[in-house]
Amino acid sequence: MRRSLTDCLPAMTAATRNSLIRTANAAVKQSTPAILLRTPSSAVLAPFQSSLSWSSFSPWASGRFRFFSSLPPHSELAMPALSPTMSQGNIIEWKVTEGQEVAPGDVLAEVETDKATLSWENQDEGFIAKLLVAPGTQAIEVGAPVAILVEDADSVPAFKDYEGAGAGGGSAQSAASAETSAGTKPAEQSNVHIDSRIGPAARHHLQDSGISLSSVHPTGPHHMVTKGDVLAAIAAGGSSSNKPVAAAVAKEQKQPPAAAKEAPAPTPQAAPAPSTAPAHIFANDADAGYTDIPTTQIRRIIAQRLLESKSTIPHLYLSADVELDGIATMREALKSQGVKVSVNDCVIKAVALALADIPAANAKWDSVEEKLVPSPSVDISIAVATEGGLITPIVKNADGKTLSTIASEVRDLAGRARENKLKPEEFQGGSFSISNLGMFGVDQFYAIINPPQACIMAVGGARKVAKMEKGAPSAKTMMTVTLSADNRVYDGEVASKLLEAFAKNMANPYRLLSA
């Protein structure tokens, strides 16, 4: 059986392994990888020649260092998965600079994930030799290299012009990559299949300018041609008529046609430059009548998850009206004692007690095993609106906490959520969600399940209604709540029992005072 040297390293003696590493390091410093590949040291490899294949001897050593290179030993810091569902991330801000020494625990960057903006902490000692992506780069795939780490400061200058394999940013490009794209030859673009589906705005500019679709470099999803791509091709001089080109460019850039004509026209063979930021080109354009606002990573992921939830989860909807007069009386009594609680705090406690009473409702659906999985604790996720999008901090073990403790914890979690200061464990997980729009004057709405959870309660606002009591009309304060439940976990009976238990807790609020 043929084995590489890396397979044998664990079985070597410490002396032999160190000898190999010293030989490799010497080779790097002398920049003679070719000699090593052709004439390995027989003294070092003699004990292993019967079981090694030299053609499989690459890379030399396992781990993070690269030996067969003219560069010093280094490691590539890759975009980490800061949440279990994260597949892409955005570098919001670098907290380190090139040449800076770092230690385990140091914050390298602020990364926007599919959940929130989190701090990326370093795991190793060394020096930052190169930052491969600029702050603001978006849609970087998890695992893509974003920085270079070396062991000593003397190795940093060797990476001054290092570019690496790129970080795969989707919506932001570096200046170097933009120039490379702009300089691509038509022959190199001929192998790119252009999606024939284009929008009306892009088609309109194509017809006005007289350029062909094949001369436009696509930058949209699945090689679709966008309006920005067509305008970039027009600006590059790809039309057959100068007049329509000048008019189209002047119209979009709000410049007079004369100014557009004075611009020097490149040769017709020049490849059109792709638009590096089409989402911002037409911002604040009064003629267009709209402003393009870039979608944040969080909102993009929320949209994907909710679409997936609505498309794949069989939603079951049940509504019920609950009385709030008792809650109002209890809140006034607590306020007189210096304890402030909101209606939402009472809803959280009432739901938690109902889930504890109806264990079948405190469960999730395992889509891999395709089975119901009971949740070990009652953890309530609360929907909080932030500038970046909705986030759901969790009140853990809510059924065992006092109402005042829940109120204090919710205020703290909501405040830190709006400041993007939540820890991952504070918003990942949960067994049940609550979304309250009552403060916005909404009487009733239907929420979308937040997978892998199986249920979410939509809470409407309080309203006065007339009811007959003992043959006489009376005014009651009522609130409508609506369950959106996964019908694979909740059947009608379980959902009805949960609503019934919740309504009883709200109608008898002093139940909520128990720990």
Short mmCIF file of C-alpha atoms in Angstrom, two decimals, residues 34-483:
data_model
loop_
_atom_site.label_atom_id
_atom_site.label_comp_id
_atom_site.label_asym_id
_atom_site.label_seq_id
_atom_site.Cartn_x
_atom_site.Cartn_y
_atom_site.Cartn_z
CA ALA A 34 12.72 21.38 -6.76
CA ILE A 35 16.01 19.87 -5.54
CA LEU A 36 14.27 18.34 -2.57
CA LEU A 37 11.59 16.82 -4.72
CA ARG A 38 14.14 15.17 -7.00
CA THR A 39 16.88 14.27 -4.52
CA PRO A 40 15.47 13.55 -1.08
CA SER A 41 17.87 12.94 1.73
CA SER A 42 18.49 9.18 1.80
CA ALA A 43 19.75 9.45 5.36
CA VAL A 44 16.39 10.78 6.48
CA LEU A 45 14.11 8.65 4.31
CA ALA A 46 16.01 5.35 4.19
CA PRO A 47 13.95 3.70 6.97
CA PHE A 48 10.73 4.51 5.09
CA GLN A 49 11.62 3.99 1.39
CA SER A 50 9.93 0.60 1.30
CA SER A 51 6.57 2.10 2.27
CA LEU A 52 6.70 5.61 0.82
CA SER A 53 5.84 6.91 -2.62
CA TRP A 54 7.74 10.12 -3.33
CA SER A 55 5.13 11.20 -5.85
CA SER A 56 2.63 11.38 -3.00
CA PHE A 57 4.99 13.45 -0.84
CA SER A 58 2.98 16.71 -0.98
CA PRO A 59 2.53 18.70 1.07
CA TRP A 60 5.54 17.82 3.22
CA ALA A 61 3.94 18.15 6.61
CA SER A 62 0.37 18.11 7.79
CA GLY A 63 -1.04 21.04 9.72
CA ARG A 64 -1.20 24.69 9.02
CA PHE A 65 2.27 25.41 7.61
CA ARG A 66 3.13 25.42 3.90
CA PHE A 67 6.71 24.18 3.28
CA PHE A 68 6.96 23.88 -0.51
CA SER A 69 6.84 27.61 -1.17
CA SER A 70 9.24 30.52 -1.55
CA LEU A 71 7.36 32.12 1.36
CA PRO A 72 8.14 31.54 5.04
CA PRO A 73 5.99 29.04 6.96
CA HIS A 74 2.56 30.57 7.48
CA SER A 75 -1.07 29.74 8.04
CA GLU A 76 -4.17 31.04 6.33
CA LEU A 77 -6.87 32.27 8.71
CA ALA A 78 -10.18 31.23 7.18
CA MET A 79 -13.62 32.74 7.62
CA PRO A 80 -14.99 30.90 10.68
CA ALA A 81 -18.49 29.51 11.16
CA LEU A 82 -19.59 31.59 14.14
CA SER A 83 -23.06 30.02 14.15
CA PRO A 84 -24.21 26.48 13.32
CA THR A 85 -26.17 27.68 10.28
CA MET A 86 -23.62 30.17 8.95
CA SER A 87 -22.43 29.58 5.37
CA GLN A 88 -21.26 33.11 4.52
CA GLY A 89 -20.15 36.13 6.48
CA ASN A 90 -19.24 39.79 6.11
CA ILE A 91 -16.09 41.41 7.50
CA ILE A 92 -17.51 44.54 9.11
CA GLU A 93 -14.27 45.77 10.69
CA TRP A 94 -10.75 44.49 11.23
CA LYS A 95 -9.55 44.86 14.83
CA VAL A 96 -5.93 44.07 13.88
CA THR A 97 -3.42 45.53 11.44
CA GLU A 98 -0.71 43.95 9.32
CA GLY A 99 2.42 43.33 11.37
CA GLN A 100 0.53 43.27 14.67
CA GLU A 101 1.30 40.53 17.18
CA VAL A 102 -1.73 38.53 18.30
CA ALA A 103 -2.38 36.01 21.06
CA PRO A 104 -5.16 33.51 21.71
CA GLY A 105 -8.33 35.35 22.69
CA ASP A 106 -7.52 38.57 20.82
CA VAL A 107 -10.38 39.84 18.65
CA LEU A 108 -9.41 39.73 14.98
CA ALA A 109 -12.52 41.21 13.37
CA GLU A 110 -16.20 41.99 13.72
CA VAL A 111 -18.07 39.51 11.51
CA GLU A 112 -21.70 39.79 10.43
CA THR A 113 -23.22 36.32 10.42
CA ASP A 114 -26.66 35.06 9.53
CA LYS A 115 -27.73 35.82 13.11
CA ALA A 116 -25.85 38.89 14.37
CA THR A 117 -22.55 40.76 14.33
CA LEU A 118 -20.05 38.81 16.43
CA SER A 119 -16.42 39.14 17.46
CA TRP A 120 -14.00 36.66 15.86
CA GLU A 121 -11.40 35.64 18.42
CA ASN A 122 -7.92 34.43 17.52
CA GLN A 123 -6.90 30.87 18.46
CA ASP A 124 -3.12 30.95 17.96
CA GLU A 125 -0.02 33.04 18.61
CA GLY A 126 1.81 34.89 15.88
CA PHE A 127 1.90 38.02 13.73
CA ILE A 128 -0.64 39.20 11.17
CA ALA A 129 1.33 39.18 7.92
CA LYS A 130 -1.45 40.06 5.50
CA LEU A 131 -5.14 40.94 5.50
CA LEU A 132 -6.56 39.38 2.33
CA VAL A 133 -9.94 41.14 2.32
CA ALA A 134 -10.90 44.73 2.98
CA PRO A 135 -13.33 45.85 5.67
CA GLY A 136 -16.87 45.78 4.32
CA THR A 137 -16.33 42.73 2.12
CA GLN A 138 -19.54 40.73 1.97
CA ALA A 139 -20.68 37.17 1.25
CA ILE A 140 -17.36 35.53 2.14
CA GLU A 141 -17.76 31.75 2.13
CA VAL A 142 -17.00 29.94 5.39
CA GLY A 143 -13.53 28.42 5.03
CA ALA A 144 -12.26 31.04 2.56
CA PRO A 145 -8.86 32.56 3.54
CA VAL A 146 -9.09 36.12 4.83
CA ALA A 147 -5.74 36.70 6.58
CA ILE A 148 -2.20 35.30 6.89
CA LEU A 149 -0.56 34.46 10.22
CA VAL A 150 3.21 33.89 10.68
CA GLU A 151 5.26 32.85 13.69
CA ASP A 152 7.77 35.71 13.83
CA ALA A 153 7.84 39.38 12.89
CA ASP A 154 10.76 38.88 10.47
CA SER A 155 8.47 36.88 8.16
CA VAL A 156 5.89 39.67 7.76
CA PRO A 157 7.64 41.63 4.94
CA ALA A 158 7.69 38.52 2.72
CA PHE A 159 3.88 38.77 2.40
CA LYS A 160 3.76 42.41 1.33
CA ASP A 161 2.53 41.54 -2.18
CA TYR A 162 0.83 38.25 -1.27
CA GLU A 163 -2.67 37.93 -2.70
CA GLY A 164 -3.63 34.33 -1.94
CA ALA A 165 -6.52 32.49 -3.55
CA GLY A 166 -9.08 35.18 -2.70
CA ALA A 167 -11.83 35.16 -0.15
CA GLY A 168 -14.79 34.73 -2.44
CA GLY A 169 -16.59 37.93 -1.48
CA GLY A 170 -19.85 38.16 -3.39
CA SER A 171 -21.04 41.75 -3.16
CA ALA A 172 -17.81 43.67 -2.59
CA GLN A 173 -14.60 43.38 -4.58
CA SER A 174 -11.13 44.72 -3.98
CA ALA A 175 -9.64 47.25 -6.34
CA ALA A 176 -7.21 44.67 -7.68
CA SER A 177 -9.93 42.19 -8.54
CA ALA A 178 -11.99 44.93 -10.17
CA GLU A 179 -9.07 45.96 -12.36
CA THR A 180 -8.43 42.35 -13.30
CA SER A 181 -12.05 41.92 -14.32
CA ALA A 182 -11.97 45.12 -16.31
CA GLY A 183 -8.91 43.96 -18.19
CA THR A 184 -10.25 40.54 -19.15
CA LYS A 185 -9.95 39.84 -22.83
CA PRO A 186 -12.99 38.93 -24.92
CA ALA A 187 -11.39 35.59 -25.72
CA GLU A 188 -11.28 34.77 -22.03
CA GLN A 189 -14.95 35.70 -21.62
CA SER A 190 -16.15 33.60 -24.51
CA ASN A 191 -16.43 30.54 -22.31
CA VAL A 192 -18.85 32.28 -19.90
CA HIS A 193 -22.44 31.30 -20.56
CA ILE A 194 -24.67 34.38 -20.32
CA ASP A 195 -28.17 33.83 -19.01
CA SER A 196 -30.58 35.14 -21.63
CA ARG A 197 -33.03 36.31 -18.94
CA ILE A 198 -32.53 40.04 -18.45
CA GLY A 199 -34.74 42.66 -16.86
CA PRO A 200 -36.66 45.32 -18.77
CA ALA A 201 -34.29 48.12 -17.73
CA ALA A 202 -31.22 46.22 -18.98
CA ARG A 203 -32.99 45.27 -22.22
CA HIS A 204 -34.06 48.89 -22.76
CA HIS A 205 -30.48 50.15 -22.49
CA LEU A 206 -29.23 47.38 -24.77
CA GLN A 207 -31.67 48.42 -27.47
CA ASP A 208 -30.92 52.14 -27.09
CA SER A 209 -27.15 51.69 -27.16
CA GLY A 210 -27.03 49.20 -30.00
CA ILE A 211 -24.52 46.90 -28.30
CA SER A 212 -24.92 43.13 -28.41
CA LEU A 213 -25.66 40.97 -25.39
CA SER A 214 -22.51 38.92 -25.99
CA SER A 215 -20.29 41.97 -25.43
CA VAL A 216 -21.65 42.55 -21.92
CA HIS A 217 -19.82 40.99 -18.96
CA PRO A 218 -22.46 39.48 -16.59
CA THR A 219 -22.09 39.97 -12.84
CA GLY A 220 -25.57 38.93 -11.69
CA PRO A 221 -26.58 35.58 -10.17
CA HIS A 222 -26.08 32.63 -12.54
CA HIS A 223 -24.34 34.94 -15.05
CA MET A 224 -27.40 37.13 -15.51
CA VAL A 225 -26.85 40.54 -17.13
CA THR A 226 -27.90 43.41 -14.86
CA LYS A 227 -28.68 47.02 -15.64
CA GLY A 228 -25.32 48.00 -14.15
CA ASP A 229 -23.51 45.57 -16.48
CA VAL A 230 -25.11 47.19 -19.55
CA LEU A 231 -24.26 50.70 -18.36
CA ALA A 232 -20.68 49.60 -17.70
CA ALA A 233 -20.46 48.21 -21.23
CA ILE A 234 -21.86 51.48 -22.59
CA ALA A 235 -19.30 53.49 -20.61
CA ALA A 236 -16.55 51.26 -22.00
CA GLY A 237 -17.51 52.25 -25.55
CA GLY A 238 -19.16 49.03 -26.64
CA SER A 239 -21.95 50.62 -28.70
CA SER A 240 -22.15 51.11 -32.42
CA SER A 241 -23.50 54.67 -32.11
CA ASN A 242 -21.94 57.41 -29.98
CA LYS A 243 -25.15 59.39 -29.65
CA PRO A 244 -27.25 56.77 -27.85
CA VAL A 245 -24.26 55.88 -25.68
CA ALA A 246 -23.79 59.46 -24.55
CA ALA A 247 -27.50 59.92 -23.92
CA ALA A 248 -27.84 56.70 -21.93
CA VAL A 249 -24.78 57.34 -19.79
CA ALA A 250 -25.72 60.97 -19.24
CA LYS A 251 -29.24 60.02 -18.21
CA GLU A 252 -28.09 57.49 -15.61
CA GLN A 253 -25.22 59.57 -14.25
CA LYS A 254 -27.15 62.87 -14.41
CA GLN A 255 -24.50 64.48 -16.67
CA PRO A 256 -25.16 66.60 -19.77
CA PRO A 257 -24.71 64.75 -23.09
CA ALA A 258 -21.83 67.02 -24.02
CA ALA A 259 -19.83 65.90 -21.02
CA ALA A 260 -20.40 62.31 -21.96
CA LYS A 261 -19.19 62.94 -25.52
CA GLU A 262 -15.96 64.50 -24.29
CA ALA A 263 -14.98 61.32 -22.48
CA PRO A 264 -12.30 59.41 -24.41
CA ALA A 265 -13.69 56.26 -25.96
CA PRO A 266 -11.62 53.05 -25.56
CA THR A 267 -10.99 50.74 -28.46
CA PRO A 268 -14.01 48.66 -29.55
CA GLN A 269 -12.13 45.48 -28.66
CA ALA A 270 -11.82 46.44 -24.99
CA ALA A 271 -13.86 44.22 -22.70
CA PRO A 272 -16.63 45.95 -20.78
CA ALA A 273 -15.84 46.49 -17.13
CA PRO A 274 -18.26 44.89 -14.67
CA SER A 275 -20.12 47.10 -12.26
CA THR A 276 -18.50 46.70 -8.85
CA ALA A 277 -21.36 48.22 -6.88
CA PRO A 278 -24.55 48.28 -8.94
CA ALA A 279 -26.67 48.59 -5.82
CA HIS A 280 -25.29 52.08 -5.16
CA ILE A 281 -25.01 53.55 -8.68
CA PHE A 282 -28.51 54.95 -8.82
CA ALA A 283 -28.93 55.88 -5.16
CA ASN A 284 -30.71 59.20 -4.62
CA ASP A 285 -31.49 59.47 -8.32
CA ALA A 286 -34.53 61.76 -8.48
CA ASP A 287 -35.25 60.76 -12.08
CA ALA A 288 -35.33 57.08 -11.17
CA GLY A 289 -37.78 57.72 -8.35
CA TYR A 290 -36.27 55.19 -5.95
CA THR A 291 -33.19 54.47 -3.87
CA ASP A 292 -31.45 51.08 -3.82
CA ILE A 293 -30.55 49.92 -0.31
CA PRO A 294 -28.13 46.97 0.02
CA THR A 295 -29.51 43.94 1.84
CA THR A 296 -27.63 43.02 4.99
CA GLN A 297 -26.40 39.48 5.53
CA ILE A 298 -28.84 39.02 8.40
CA ARG A 299 -31.88 40.13 6.40
CA ARG A 300 -30.81 37.97 3.46
CA ILE A 301 -30.58 34.88 5.67
CA ILE A 302 -33.86 35.71 7.43
CA ALA A 303 -35.58 35.87 4.04
CA GLN A 304 -34.10 32.50 3.02
CA ARG A 305 -35.04 30.79 6.30
CA LEU A 306 -38.59 32.13 6.37
CA LEU A 307 -39.14 31.15 2.74
CA GLU A 308 -37.85 27.68 3.55
CA SER A 309 -40.05 27.49 6.65
CA LYS A 310 -43.19 28.56 4.84
CA SER A 311 -42.46 26.23 1.92
CA THR A 312 -41.51 23.07 3.82
CA ILE A 313 -43.28 23.19 7.20
CA PRO A 314 -47.02 22.40 7.36
CA HIS A 315 -48.31 25.38 9.35
CA LEU A 316 -51.32 24.85 11.64
CA TYR A 317 -53.05 28.06 12.84
CA LEU A 318 -55.21 28.45 15.97
CA SER A 319 -56.37 31.67 17.62
CA ALA A 320 -57.84 32.49 21.03
CA ASP A 321 -58.92 35.60 22.96
CA VAL A 322 -57.57 36.06 26.49
CA GLU A 323 -58.60 38.50 29.22
CA LEU A 324 -56.15 41.15 30.40
CA ASP A 325 -58.10 42.84 33.21
CA GLY A 326 -56.53 40.60 35.84
CA ILE A 327 -53.06 41.24 34.37
CA ALA A 328 -53.64 45.01 34.58
CA THR A 329 -54.68 44.76 38.25
CA MET A 330 -51.63 42.65 39.13
CA ARG A 331 -49.26 45.00 37.30
CA GLU A 332 -50.59 47.96 39.28
CA ALA A 333 -50.10 46.06 42.53
CA LEU A 334 -46.53 45.15 41.62
CA LYS A 335 -45.78 48.70 40.48
CA SER A 336 -46.82 50.00 43.90
CA GLN A 337 -44.15 47.71 45.34
CA GLY A 338 -41.50 49.01 42.95
CA VAL A 339 -41.63 46.06 40.55
CA LYS A 340 -42.27 46.91 36.89
CA VAL A 341 -43.42 44.21 34.52
CA SER A 342 -44.91 44.49 31.05
CA VAL A 343 -47.74 42.59 29.43
CA ASN A 344 -45.10 40.86 27.29
CA ASP A 345 -43.29 39.66 30.43
CA CYS A 346 -46.56 38.16 31.63
CA VAL A 347 -47.10 36.49 28.26
CA ILE A 348 -43.63 34.89 28.46
CA LYS A 349 -44.28 33.50 31.94
CA ALA A 350 -47.79 32.29 31.01
CA VAL A 351 -46.47 30.49 27.89
CA ALA A 352 -43.62 28.92 29.88
CA LEU A 353 -46.00 27.53 32.51
CA ALA A 354 -48.35 26.25 29.80
CA LEU A 355 -45.48 24.44 28.06
CA ALA A 356 -44.47 22.88 31.37
CA ASP A 357 -48.06 21.69 31.85
CA ILE A 358 -48.33 20.37 28.25
CA PRO A 359 -44.93 18.66 27.64
CA ALA A 360 -46.03 17.39 24.22
CA ALA A 361 -46.05 21.02 23.02
CA ASN A 362 -42.46 21.63 24.12
CA ALA A 363 -40.85 19.72 21.26
CA LYS A 364 -39.09 20.15 17.92
CA TRP A 365 -39.03 18.33 14.61
CA ASP A 366 -35.76 16.65 13.58
CA SER A 367 -35.75 17.00 9.78
CA VAL A 368 -32.79 14.61 9.43
CA GLU A 369 -34.21 11.75 11.49
CA GLU A 370 -37.77 12.80 10.61
CA LYS A 371 -39.04 12.43 14.14
CA LEU A 372 -40.33 14.48 17.04
CA VAL A 373 -37.69 15.44 19.62
CA PRO A 374 -38.82 16.66 23.09
CA SER A 375 -37.00 19.74 24.39
CA PRO A 376 -35.26 19.18 27.72
CA SER A 377 -36.10 22.67 29.05
CA VAL A 378 -38.56 25.49 28.47
CA ASP A 379 -36.54 28.13 26.64
CA ILE A 380 -38.57 31.03 25.22
CA SER A 381 -37.22 33.00 22.22
CA ILE A 382 -38.37 36.65 22.04
CA ALA A 383 -38.47 38.41 18.67
CA VAL A 384 -36.59 41.73 18.90
CA ALA A 385 -36.40 44.19 16.00
CA THR A 386 -32.96 45.67 15.31
CA GLU A 387 -31.59 47.83 12.51
CA GLY A 388 -30.08 44.75 10.88
CA GLY A 389 -33.22 42.61 11.18
CA LEU A 390 -35.05 40.42 13.68
CA ILE A 391 -33.13 38.48 16.30
CA THR A 392 -34.52 36.15 18.95
CA PRO A 393 -32.72 36.27 22.33
CA ILE A 394 -33.69 33.45 24.66
CA VAL A 395 -35.07 33.43 28.19
CA LYS A 396 -33.82 30.03 29.32
CA ASN A 397 -35.72 27.89 31.84
CA ALA A 398 -38.45 30.51 31.85
CA ASP A 399 -40.91 28.30 33.72
CA GLY A 400 -38.64 28.29 36.78
CA LYS A 401 -37.97 32.04 36.94
CA THR A 402 -39.94 34.70 38.76
CA LEU A 403 -41.86 37.33 36.81
CA SER A 404 -39.50 40.09 37.98
CA THR A 405 -36.47 38.05 36.92
CA ILE A 406 -37.97 37.52 33.46
CA ALA A 407 -38.72 41.25 33.15
CA SER A 408 -35.15 42.19 34.07
CA GLU A 409 -33.64 39.56 31.77
CA VAL A 410 -35.79 40.57 28.79
CA ARG A 411 -34.80 44.23 29.15
CA ASP A 412 -31.12 43.28 29.27
CA LEU A 413 -31.31 40.89 26.30
CA ALA A 414 -33.34 43.29 24.15
CA GLY A 415 -30.95 46.16 24.87
CA ARG A 416 -27.86 44.17 24.00
CA ALA A 417 -29.59 42.71 20.93
CA ARG A 418 -30.10 46.21 19.51
CA GLU A 419 -26.43 46.95 20.16
CA ASN A 420 -25.27 43.68 18.52
CA LYS A 421 -23.67 42.56 21.77
CA LEU A 422 -25.40 39.22 22.28
CA LYS A 423 -23.33 36.07 22.64
CA PRO A 424 -24.16 33.21 20.25
CA GLU A 425 -25.53 31.04 23.05
CA GLU A 426 -27.96 33.82 23.99
CA PHE A 427 -29.88 33.69 20.70
CA GLN A 428 -29.23 30.21 19.28
CA GLY A 429 -31.63 27.45 20.25
CA GLY A 430 -34.88 27.93 22.13
CA SER A 431 -37.93 25.68 22.20
CA PHE A 432 -40.73 28.21 21.54
CA SER A 433 -40.96 31.72 20.06
CA ILE A 434 -43.10 34.76 20.85
CA SER A 435 -43.62 37.70 18.49
CA ASN A 436 -45.55 40.69 19.88
CA LEU A 437 -46.83 43.45 17.58
CA GLY A 438 -49.50 44.71 19.96
CA MET A 439 -47.58 47.91 20.68
CA PHE A 440 -47.94 48.85 16.99
CA GLY A 441 -51.73 48.70 17.06
CA VAL A 442 -51.95 45.26 15.44
CA ASP A 443 -54.96 43.26 16.65
CA GLN A 444 -54.05 39.91 15.11
CA PHE A 445 -51.44 38.44 12.76
CA TYR A 446 -49.98 35.09 11.71
CA ALA A 447 -46.27 34.53 12.35
CA ILE A 448 -43.96 32.16 10.45
CA ILE A 449 -42.36 29.30 12.39
CA ASN A 450 -38.69 29.78 13.24
CA PRO A 451 -37.06 26.37 12.52
CA PRO A 452 -35.95 24.11 14.09
CA GLN A 453 -38.61 25.20 16.58
CA ALA A 454 -42.13 23.88 16.02
CA CYS A 455 -44.30 26.76 17.23
CA ILE A 456 -44.49 30.54 17.48
CA MET A 457 -47.15 32.67 19.19
CA ALA A 458 -48.24 35.92 17.53
CA VAL A 459 -49.48 38.40 20.16
CA GLY A 460 -51.86 41.20 19.20
CA GLY A 461 -52.76 44.40 21.02
CA ALA A 462 -55.24 44.95 23.85
CA ARG A 463 -58.73 46.15 22.95
CA LYS A 464 -61.96 46.91 24.80
CA VAL A 465 -64.93 44.68 24.02
CA ALA A 466 -68.47 44.45 25.40
CA LYS A 467 -69.43 41.18 27.09
CA MET A 468 -72.52 40.01 28.93
CA GLU A 469 -71.93 39.01 32.55
CA LYS A 470 -74.82 37.91 34.79
CA GLY A 471 -77.30 39.37 32.34
CA ALA A 472 -75.66 42.80 32.21
CA PRO A 473 -73.21 44.25 29.67
CA SER A 474 -69.69 44.98 30.84
CA ALA A 475 -66.43 46.17 29.27
CA LYS A 476 -63.55 43.73 29.11
CA THR A 477 -59.97 44.15 27.95
CA MET A 478 -59.14 41.34 25.55
CA MET A 479 -56.10 40.27 23.52
CA THR A 480 -55.92 37.87 20.55
CA VAL A 481 -53.06 35.40 20.28
CA THR A 482 -52.46 33.09 17.32
CA LEU A 483 -50.38 29.93 17.28
#
